[in-house]
Coordinates of N, CA and C in Angstrom, one line a residue:
M1 N 121.3 144.4 105.4 CA 120.8 144.9 106.8 C 121.3 143.9 107.7
D2 N 122.2 145.1 109.0 CA 122.5 144.6 109.6 C 121.6 144.1 111.1
M3 N 120.8 144.0 111.1 CA 120.2 144.0 112.8 C 118.5 143.3 112.0
V4 N 117.3 143.6 113.0 CA 115.8 143.4 112.7 C 116.0 145.0 112.3
P5 N 114.6 144.9 111.1 CA 114.1 146.0 111.0 C 113.3 146.8 111.9
I6 N 113.6 148.0 112.0 CA 113.2 149.0 113.5 C 112.5 150.1 112.9
I7 N 111.7 150.6 112.4 CA 111.0 151.4 111.8 C 109.4 152.5 113.3
S8 N 110.2 153.8 113.3 CA 109.6 154.3 114.5 C 108.4 155.3 113.4
V9 N 107.2 155.2 114.1 CA 106.3 155.9 113.5 C 105.5 156.9 114.0
V10 N 106.0 158.1 113.3 CA 105.9 159.0 114.2 C 105.0 160.5 113.5
G11 N 105.1 161.6 114.7 CA 103.7 162.2 114.0 C 102.9 162.9 115.2
Q12 N 102.2 164.0 115.1 CA 101.3 164.5 116.4 C 100.6 163.9 116.6
V13 N 100.6 164.4 118.2 CA 99.1 163.1 118.7 C 98.0 163.6 118.3
K14 N 97.3 162.2 118.1 CA 95.5 162.2 117.3 C 95.7 162.7 115.5
S15 N 97.5 162.3 115.4 CA 97.5 162.0 113.8 C 97.1 160.6 113.2
G16 N 96.8 159.2 114.5 CA 96.2 158.3 113.8 C 97.8 157.3 113.9
K17 N 98.1 157.6 114.9 CA 99.2 156.1 114.2 C 99.2 155.4 115.3
T18 N 98.6 155.4 116.3 CA 98.2 153.6 117.0 C 97.3 152.8 116.0
T19 N 95.9 153.8 115.6 CA 95.5 153.4 114.3 C 95.9 152.7 112.8
F20 N 96.8 153.2 112.4 CA 98.0 152.5 111.6 C 98.9 151.8 111.5
I21 N 99.5 151.5 112.8 CA 100.4 150.2 112.8 C 99.5 149.3 113.3
E22 N 98.3 149.3 114.5 CA 97.1 148.2 114.1 C 96.6 147.5 113.3
E23 N 96.5 148.9 112.0 CA 96.0 148.4 110.7 C 97.3 147.7 109.8
L24 N 98.3 148.4 109.9 CA 99.7 147.7 109.4 C 100.2 146.0 109.1
V25 N 100.1 145.6 111.7 CA 100.3 144.6 111.8 C 99.4 143.6 111.5
R26 N 98.2 143.8 111.6 CA 96.9 143.3 110.6 C 97.9 142.5 109.3
E27 N 97.9 143.2 108.7 CA 98.5 143.1 107.1 C 99.4 142.5 107.1
L28 N 100.4 142.7 107.9 CA 101.7 141.4 107.5 C 101.9 140.1 108.2
K29 N 100.5 140.1 109.1 CA 100.2 139.0 110.1 C 99.6 137.9 108.6
K30 N 98.9 138.8 108.0 CA 97.9 137.8 107.1 C 99.5 137.2 105.6
K31 N 101.0 137.3 106.0 CA 101.8 137.1 105.3 C 102.8 136.4 106.1
N32 N 102.1 136.2 107.4 CA 103.1 135.7 108.3 C 104.6 135.0 108.8
Y33 N 104.4 137.0 108.6 CA 105.6 137.7 109.6 C 105.3 138.1 111.0
K34 N 106.4 137.7 111.6 CA 106.4 138.2 112.6 C 106.8 138.9 113.3
I35 N 105.7 140.2 114.0 CA 105.7 141.3 113.9 C 106.6 141.9 115.7
G36 N 107.0 142.4 116.4 CA 107.2 143.1 116.9 C 107.1 144.4 117.6
T37 N 105.7 144.6 118.8 CA 105.6 146.8 118.4 C 106.0 146.7 120.0
L38 N 106.2 148.3 120.2 CA 106.8 149.2 121.0 C 105.6 150.2 121.2
K39 N 105.5 150.9 122.3 CA 105.1 151.8 122.3 C 105.7 153.1 122.7
H40 N 106.6 154.1 122.9 CA 107.6 155.1 123.5 C 106.6 156.5 124.0
T41 N 107.3 156.1 125.0 CA 106.7 157.4 126.4 C 107.4 158.1 126.8
S42 N 107.5 159.2 126.9 CA 108.3 159.9 127.8 C 107.7 160.8 129.4
H43 N 107.2 159.8 129.4 CA 107.0 159.3 131.4 C 106.9 157.9 131.5
S44 N 107.6 158.2 132.8 CA 107.7 156.9 133.8 C 107.2 156.0 133.9
F45 N 106.8 154.5 134.1 CA 105.9 154.0 134.0 C 106.4 152.2 135.0
D46 N 105.2 152.6 135.9 CA 105.4 150.2 136.7 C 104.5 149.7 135.5
M47 N 104.8 149.0 135.2 CA 104.0 147.6 134.5 C 103.7 146.7 135.8
D48 N 103.5 147.0 136.3 CA 103.5 146.0 138.0 C 102.4 146.9 139.0
I49 N 102.2 145.9 139.8 CA 100.7 146.9 140.8 C 101.8 147.1 142.1
K50 N 101.9 148.3 142.5 CA 102.8 148.7 144.0 C 102.4 147.4 145.1
G51 N 103.3 146.7 145.9 CA 103.3 146.1 146.7 C 103.1 144.6 146.3
K52 N 103.2 144.5 145.2 CA 102.9 142.9 145.1 C 104.0 141.7 144.7
D53 N 103.9 140.9 145.1 CA 105.9 140.3 145.5 C 106.6 140.5 144.3
S54 N 106.3 140.0 142.7 CA 106.8 140.7 141.9 C 107.5 142.2 141.1
Y55 N 106.3 143.2 141.9 CA 107.0 144.7 142.4 C 108.2 144.9 143.2
R56 N 108.1 144.4 144.3 CA 109.3 143.8 145.3 C 110.4 143.9 144.9
L57 N 110.0 142.8 144.1 CA 111.2 141.7 143.9 C 112.2 142.6 142.9
K58 N 111.3 143.6 142.1 CA 112.2 144.4 141.5 C 112.6 145.5 141.8
E59 N 111.6 146.4 142.7 CA 112.4 147.5 143.2 C 113.5 146.8 144.7
S60 N 113.6 146.0 145.2 CA 114.7 145.4 145.7 C 116.1 145.4 145.2
G61 N 116.0 146.1 143.9 CA 117.9 146.7 143.5 C 117.8 145.5 142.2
S62 N 117.0 144.9 141.4 CA 117.6 144.0 140.2 C 117.4 145.0 139.3
I63 N 118.0 145.2 138.3 CA 118.2 145.3 137.1 C 117.0 144.7 136.2
I64 N 116.8 143.9 135.9 CA 115.5 143.4 135.5 C 114.4 142.4 136.1
G65 N 113.4 142.6 136.4 CA 112.0 141.9 136.8 C 111.2 141.8 135.9
G66 N 110.4 140.9 136.4 CA 109.6 140.7 135.5 C 108.3 140.2 136.0
I67 N 107.2 139.2 135.1 CA 106.4 137.9 135.8 C 105.8 137.3 134.5
F68 N 105.8 136.1 135.1 CA 105.4 135.4 134.1 C 104.7 134.3 134.0
T69 N 104.2 133.8 133.0 CA 102.9 132.3 132.8 C 103.3 131.8 131.6
D70 N 102.5 130.3 131.9 CA 103.0 130.2 130.8 C 103.1 130.0 129.8
D71 N 102.4 131.3 129.4 CA 102.4 131.1 128.0 C 102.6 133.1 127.8
S72 N 102.8 133.7 128.7 CA 103.1 134.7 128.2 C 104.1 135.5 128.9
I73 N 105.4 136.6 128.8 CA 105.9 137.3 130.0 C 105.9 138.7 129.9
G74 N 106.1 138.9 130.6 CA 106.7 140.6 130.9 C 107.4 140.9 131.5
I75 N 108.4 141.9 130.9 CA 110.3 141.9 131.6 C 110.4 143.5 131.6
V76 N 110.7 144.0 132.5 CA 110.9 145.6 133.2 C 112.5 145.4 132.8
R77 N 113.2 146.4 132.3 CA 114.4 146.2 132.2 C 115.2 147.9 132.1
D78 N 116.5 147.9 133.6 CA 116.7 149.5 133.6 C 117.8 149.5 132.8
F79 N 118.2 150.7 132.3 CA 118.9 151.1 131.5 C 119.5 152.7 132.2
N80 N 120.3 153.0 131.7 CA 121.6 154.1 132.0 C 121.5 155.7 130.8
E81 N 121.7 154.9 129.4 CA 121.9 155.7 128.4 C 121.4 154.7 126.8
K82 N 120.8 156.0 126.4 CA 120.1 155.3 125.0 C 120.7 155.0 123.8
K83 N 121.7 154.6 124.4 CA 122.3 153.6 123.6 C 122.4 151.8 123.8
D84 N 122.2 151.9 125.3 CA 121.4 150.8 126.0 C 120.0 150.5 125.3
M85 N 119.4 151.6 125.7 CA 117.9 151.5 125.0 C 118.4 150.5 123.6
D86 N 118.9 151.5 123.2 CA 118.7 150.7 121.0 C 119.1 149.7 121.5
R87 N 120.2 149.1 121.9 CA 120.6 148.0 122.1 C 120.0 146.4 122.7
I88 N 119.2 146.9 124.0 CA 118.4 146.4 124.4 C 117.0 145.7 123.6
I89 N 116.3 146.4 122.8 CA 115.0 146.6 121.6 C 115.7 145.6 121.0
E90 N 117.1 145.8 120.7 CA 117.4 145.2 119.5 C 117.4 143.3 119.6
D91 N 118.2 143.3 120.9 CA 118.4 142.0 121.4 C 117.1 141.5 122.0
I92 N 115.6 142.0 122.2 CA 114.3 141.3 122.8 C 113.8 141.0 121.4
F93 N 113.7 141.8 119.9 CA 113.3 141.1 119.2 C 114.0 140.9 118.1
Y94 N 115.3 139.8 118.5 CA 115.8 139.8 117.6 C 115.0 138.9 116.4
D95 N 114.1 138.3 116.4 CA 113.4 137.1 116.2 C 112.6 137.3 115.3
M96 N 112.3 139.1 115.1 CA 111.0 139.5 114.7 C 111.7 139.8 113.2
N97 N 110.4 139.6 112.5 CA 110.7 140.1 110.4 C 110.8 141.6 111.0
I98 N 109.9 142.1 111.7 CA 109.8 143.7 111.1 C 109.4 144.2 113.1
V99 N 110.1 145.3 114.1 CA 109.7 145.8 114.7 C 109.2 147.7 114.6
L100 N 108.2 147.7 114.5 CA 107.1 149.1 114.6 C 107.3 149.6 116.0
I101 N 107.7 150.8 116.1 CA 107.4 151.4 117.3 C 106.7 153.1 117.3
E102 N 106.2 153.1 118.0 CA 104.8 154.4 117.8 C 105.7 155.1 118.7
G103 N 106.3 156.4 118.2 CA 106.9 157.4 118.7 C 108.3 157.1 118.8
Y104 N 109.3 157.8 119.5 CA 110.4 157.5 119.9 C 111.0 158.3 118.3
K105 N 110.6 159.9 118.2 CA 111.2 160.9 117.2 C 112.7 160.8 117.6
L106 N 113.2 161.2 118.5 CA 114.4 161.3 118.6 C 115.6 159.7 118.1
G107 N 114.9 158.6 118.5 CA 115.6 157.6 117.4 C 116.3 157.1 116.2
K108 N 117.2 157.2 116.6 CA 117.5 156.3 115.1 C 117.4 155.8 114.2
Y109 N 116.3 155.1 114.3 CA 115.7 154.2 113.5 C 115.1 154.9 112.2
P110 N 114.6 154.1 111.3 CA 113.7 154.7 110.4 C 112.8 155.1 110.8
K111 N 111.7 156.8 110.0 CA 110.7 156.8 110.9 C 109.5 156.5 109.3
I112 N 108.6 156.6 109.8 CA 107.1 157.0 109.2 C 106.5 158.1 109.5
L113 N 106.6 159.1 108.6 CA 105.4 160.1 109.3 C 103.7 160.5 109.3
V114 N 102.9 160.0 109.8 CA 101.8 160.6 110.0 C 101.4 161.9 110.1
M115 N 101.1 161.8 109.1 CA 101.0 163.5 109.5 C 99.3 163.8 109.3
K116 N 99.1 165.3 110.5 CA 97.9 165.1 111.1 C 97.1 166.4 110.7
E117 N 97.8 167.2 109.7 CA 97.5 168.2 108.8 C 98.1 168.3 107.0
Q118 N 97.6 168.3 105.9 CA 98.8 168.1 105.2 C 99.2 169.2 104.6
D119 N 100.3 169.6 105.4 CA 102.2 170.5 105.5 C 103.0 170.2 106.4
L120 N 103.0 169.4 104.8 CA 104.3 168.7 105.1 C 105.6 169.5 105.9
E121 N 106.2 170.6 105.2 CA 106.7 171.1 105.2 C 107.0 171.5 107.4
E122 N 105.3 171.6 107.7 CA 105.4 172.4 108.7 C 106.0 170.9 109.6
E123 N 105.0 170.0 109.3 CA 105.2 168.5 110.6 C 106.6 168.2 109.8
I124 N 107.3 168.3 109.1 CA 109.1 167.1 109.1 C 109.8 168.5 109.6
K125 N 109.6 169.3 110.2 CA 111.0 170.3 110.3 C 111.7 169.4 111.7
E126 N 110.4 168.8 112.2 CA 111.0 168.3 114.0 C 111.9 167.0 113.5
Y127 N 111.9 166.3 112.1 CA 113.0 165.6 112.0 C 113.9 165.7 111.3
K128 N 115.1 165.2 110.5 CA 115.8 164.8 110.3 C 115.0 163.9 108.9
R129 N 115.3 164.9 107.7 CA 114.4 164.8 106.3 C 115.2 163.2 105.9
D130 N 116.3 162.6 106.4 CA 116.6 161.2 105.7 C 116.4 160.5 106.1
E131 N 115.5 160.6 107.6 CA 115.3 159.3 108.5 C 113.8 159.2 107.8
I132 N 113.3 159.8 107.2 CA 112.4 159.7 106.8 C 111.8 158.7 105.4
I133 N 111.3 157.7 105.9 CA 111.5 156.8 104.3 C 109.7 156.5 104.0
A134 N 109.0 157.1 104.7 CA 107.7 157.9 104.0 C 106.9 158.9 105.0
V135 N 105.6 159.3 104.0 CA 104.9 160.0 104.4 C 103.9 159.4 104.6
L136 N 102.7 159.6 104.8 CA 101.3 159.2 105.2 C 99.9 160.5 105.6
G137 N 99.4 160.5 104.8 CA 98.7 161.6 104.5 C 97.3 161.2 103.9
E138 N 96.4 162.5 103.7 CA 95.0 162.6 102.7 C 95.0 163.3 102.0
G139 N 94.5 163.3 101.2 CA 94.9 163.6 99.6 C 95.7 163.8 98.7
E140 N 96.2 164.6 97.6 CA 97.3 164.8 97.1 C 98.3 165.7 97.4
L141 N 99.8 165.4 97.5 CA 101.1 166.0 98.2 C 102.2 165.8 96.9
I142 N 102.7 166.3 96.4 CA 104.2 166.5 95.6 C 105.3 166.6 96.5
T143 N 106.3 165.4 96.3 CA 107.3 165.1 97.2 C 108.1 164.7 97.3
E144 N 109.5 164.7 97.3 CA 110.2 163.6 96.4 C 110.5 162.7 97.0
L145 N 109.7 163.0 98.7 CA 109.2 161.6 99.7 C 108.6 160.5 99.7
N146 N 108.7 159.0 99.5 CA 107.8 157.8 99.3 C 106.2 158.3 100.4
Y147 N 105.0 158.4 99.6 CA 103.9 159.0 100.0 C 102.9 158.2 99.9
F148 N 102.0 158.1 101.3 CA 101.1 157.2 101.3 C 100.0 157.8 101.4
G149 N 99.0 156.9 101.3 CA 97.9 157.7 101.5 C 97.6 157.0 103.2
K150 N 96.8 157.5 104.2 CA 96.9 156.6 105.4 C 96.3 155.5 105.2
Y151 N 95.3 155.3 104.5 CA 94.6 153.7 104.5 C 94.9 153.1 103.3
E152 N 96.2 153.5 102.4 CA 96.8 152.7 101.2 C 97.7 151.3 102.8
I153 N 97.4 150.5 102.9 CA 97.9 150.1 104.3 C 98.1 148.6 103.7
K154 N 98.0 147.8 102.6 CA 97.9 147.4 101.4 C 99.8 147.6 100.8
K155 N 99.5 149.0 100.9 CA 101.1 150.1 99.7 C 102.4 149.8 100.6
I156 N 101.3 150.0 101.9 CA 102.8 150.5 103.1 C 103.5 148.7 103.3
A157 N 102.9 148.1 103.1 CA 102.7 146.7 103.4 C 103.8 146.4 102.3
K158 N 103.5 146.3 101.6 CA 104.3 145.9 100.5 C 105.8 147.0 99.8
F159 N 105.6 148.5 100.4 CA 107.0 149.1 100.2 C 108.1 148.3 101.5
L160 N 107.3 148.4 103.1 CA 108.1 147.7 104.0 C 108.5 146.4 103.4
E161 N 108.0 145.8 102.9 CA 108.0 144.0 102.6 C 110.0 144.2 101.7
G162 N 109.0 145.3 100.5 CA 110.1 145.5 99.6 C 111.8 145.7 100.2
E163 N 111.6 146.9 101.2 CA 112.6 147.3 101.2 C 113.1 147.5 103.0
F164 N 112.5 146.5 103.3 CA 112.6 146.1 104.7 C 112.8 144.8 105.2
I165 N 111.9 143.9 104.9 CA 111.4 142.9 105.1 C 112.4 141.9 105.2
K166 N 112.0 141.5 103.5 CA 113.1 140.7 102.6 C 114.4 140.6 102.4
P167 N 115.2 142.3 103.0 CA 116.7 142.0 102.4 C 117.6 142.0 104.0
Y168 N 116.4 141.8 104.5 CA 116.7 141.4 106.2 C 116.8 139.7 106.4
S169 N 115.9 139.4 105.9 CA 115.5 138.3 105.7 C 116.8 137.3 105.6
V170 N 117.7 137.6 104.4 CA 118.6 136.8 103.6 C 120.0 137.0 105.0
Q171 N 120.1 137.5 106.3 CA 120.6 138.0 106.8 C 121.7 137.2 107.8
E172 N 122.6 136.3 107.1 CA 122.5 135.0 108.7 C 123.6 135.3 109.7
I173 N 124.7 136.4 109.5 CA 125.5 136.9 110.8 C 125.3 138.0 111.2
N174 N 124.9 138.6 112.6 CA 125.0 139.3 112.7 C 126.1 139.8 113.7
L175 N 126.9 141.3 113.5 CA 128.2 141.3 114.7 C 128.1 143.2 115.8
Y176 N 128.0 141.9 116.9 CA 128.0 143.8 117.9 C 129.7 143.9 118.2
I177 N 130.4 144.9 118.2 CA 131.1 144.6 118.8 C 131.4 146.6 119.8
N178 N 131.4 146.1 120.8 CA 131.3 147.1 122.2 C 129.7 147.6 122.3
N179 N 128.5 147.1 121.1 CA 127.2 147.4 121.3 C 127.4 147.6 119.8
K180 N 128.0 148.3 119.5 CA 127.8 149.4 117.9 C 128.2 147.9 116.5
P181 N 127.1 148.3 115.7 CA 126.4 146.8 114.5 C 127.8 146.8 114.1
V182 N 128.2 145.8 113.1 CA 129.1 145.9 112.1 C 129.2 145.3 110.7
I183 N 128.5 145.9 110.2 CA 128.5 145.4 108.5 C 129.1 143.9 108.0
L184 N 128.8 142.8 108.1 CA 129.9 142.2 107.0 C 129.4 142.1 105.7
N185 N 130.5 142.0 104.8 CA 130.1 141.5 103.5 C 129.8 139.8 103.0
D186 N 129.1 139.3 102.0 CA 128.6 137.8 101.9 C 129.8 137.2 102.1
F187 N 130.9 137.6 101.5 CA 132.0 136.8 101.7 C 132.3 136.5 103.5
V188 N 132.8 137.5 104.3 CA 133.2 137.7 105.7 C 131.7 136.2 106.8
Q189 N 130.8 136.9 106.1 CA 130.0 136.4 106.7 C 129.8 134.4 106.1
K190 N 130.6 134.3 105.3 CA 130.3 133.3 104.9 C 131.6 132.0 105.4
I191 N 132.9 133.2 106.1 CA 133.8 132.3 106.3 C 133.1 132.5 108.2
V192 N 132.6 133.6 108.4 CA 132.4 133.4 110.1 C 131.6 132.3 109.9
K193 N 131.0 131.7 109.3 CA 129.8 131.1 109.2 C 130.1 129.2 109.0
N194 N 130.9 129.7 108.3 CA 132.2 128.2 108.7 C 132.6 127.3 109.3
I195 N 133.7 128.3 109.8 CA 134.1 128.1 110.9 C 132.8 128.0 112.5
I196 N 132.4 129.3 112.8 CA 131.2 128.2 114.0 C 130.7 126.8 113.3
D197 N 130.2 126.5 112.2 CA 129.7 125.5 112.2 C 130.8 124.7 112.2
A198 N 131.9 124.3 111.7 CA 132.6 123.7 112.0 C 133.0 123.1 112.9
V199 N 133.1 123.9 114.4 CA 133.3 124.0 116.2 C 132.2 123.3 116.0
I200 N 130.6 123.9 116.2 CA 128.8 123.1 116.4 C 129.2 121.6 116.3
D201 N 130.2 121.4 114.8 CA 130.1 119.8 114.8 C 130.9 119.5 115.3
S202 N 132.0 119.9 115.5 CA 132.9 119.0 116.6 C 133.1 118.3 118.3
L203 N 131.4 119.1 118.1 CA 131.1 119.3 119.8 C 129.6 118.1 119.9
K204 N 130.2 117.3 121.4 CA 129.4 116.3 121.4 C 128.2 117.0 122.4
G205 N 126.9 115.6 122.4 CA 125.7 116.3 123.2 C 124.7 117.0 123.0
I206 N 124.7 117.4 121.7 CA 124.0 118.7 121.6 C 123.5 118.7 120.2
D207 N 122.0 118.6 119.8 CA 120.9 119.0 118.8 C 122.0 119.5 117.3
K208 N 121.7 118.6 116.6 CA 122.2 119.1 115.6 C 121.4 119.9 114.4
K209 N 120.1 119.1 114.9 CA 119.1 120.6 114.1 C 119.2 121.9 114.3
I210 N 120.0 122.6 114.6 CA 120.5 124.1 114.8 C 119.6 124.6 114.1
K211 N 118.5 125.6 114.7 CA 118.2 126.9 114.1 C 118.7 128.1 114.2
E212 N 119.3 128.4 115.6 CA 119.7 130.0 115.6 C 120.9 129.4 116.8
I213 N 122.5 130.0 116.5 CA 123.6 129.8 117.4 C 123.4 131.7 117.8
D214 N 123.4 131.5 118.8 CA 123.8 133.0 120.5 C 124.7 132.6 120.6
L215 N 126.5 133.1 120.0 CA 127.3 133.3 120.6 C 127.7 134.5 121.1
R216 N 128.4 134.6 122.3 CA 128.9 136.2 122.7 C 130.0 136.2 123.6
Y217 N 131.5 136.7 122.8 CA 132.8 136.3 123.6 C 132.8 137.9 124.5
K218 N 133.0 138.1 125.2 CA 133.9 139.0 126.2 C 135.5 139.1 126.2
K219 N 135.8 139.5 125.6 CA 137.3 139.9 125.3 C 137.8 140.1 127.2
G220 N 139.1 139.2 127.5 CA 139.6 139.6 128.8 C 140.7 140.7 128.9
K221 N 141.5 140.8 130.1 CA 142.4 142.0 129.9 C 143.7 141.4 129.2

C-alpha cells in the first residue's frame, strides 16, 4: 500500500457504526497498534467557543488554527476541495497503523458497511460495490463479499490486520507528486532510500538515530 490504511465505516443512521468503531479500536489497541479516528459530518462546526482568544485568532483569517496544552492539541484547518481534505487526512494521520472514519460515504477510501436491516442489496446500492471490503450484519447472509457478524470484533480485527495493517507496515517510502500518491516498487524504493541515507550520512550536526525523514520538494519555475 502507498499510504496509511484509511477505512470508512458507513451505514444508515442508528446502524451501530459508532459502537462498532469503539469496540474495534479497543481490540486493535490490545495489539499495540496506533489508531486514528475521525467523524465525518455534513454540517459545519466550530471546535472552539465563540469569542475566546483561539477562536478570534482563527477567525482573523488564518488557514490553520487551534489550541494546545502540554499533552494534547486541537487543530482546525480550512480546505477548498475534497482532494485537499484527503491529503490533509493522510498528512495528519501519517504515523498511524490504521485510521477509521465514521461516515464519509462519498470518499475514496475502502468501506465497511454496517447494515441496519438484513437487506444487503437495498443498503449497498448507495455505494460502489468494489469499495466495500466487508459487510457487518446480524444472522446469516449469502454474499460474495466478506461478511461478519456485528459482534465478531476479533475476526474483523484479524481481517484488517492481515489485509491492511501489516501490508502497510512494510512500506518504507511514500511519494506524492502534485498531491497524488505514486506507487513505488521495491527496486525503486531501495534506490530512493539509499540516496536519502547517503545524503543524511554526509550531514553534520544532526542526530543519526533517525526513525523517520519527511522530505518535501517544490519545483521552481
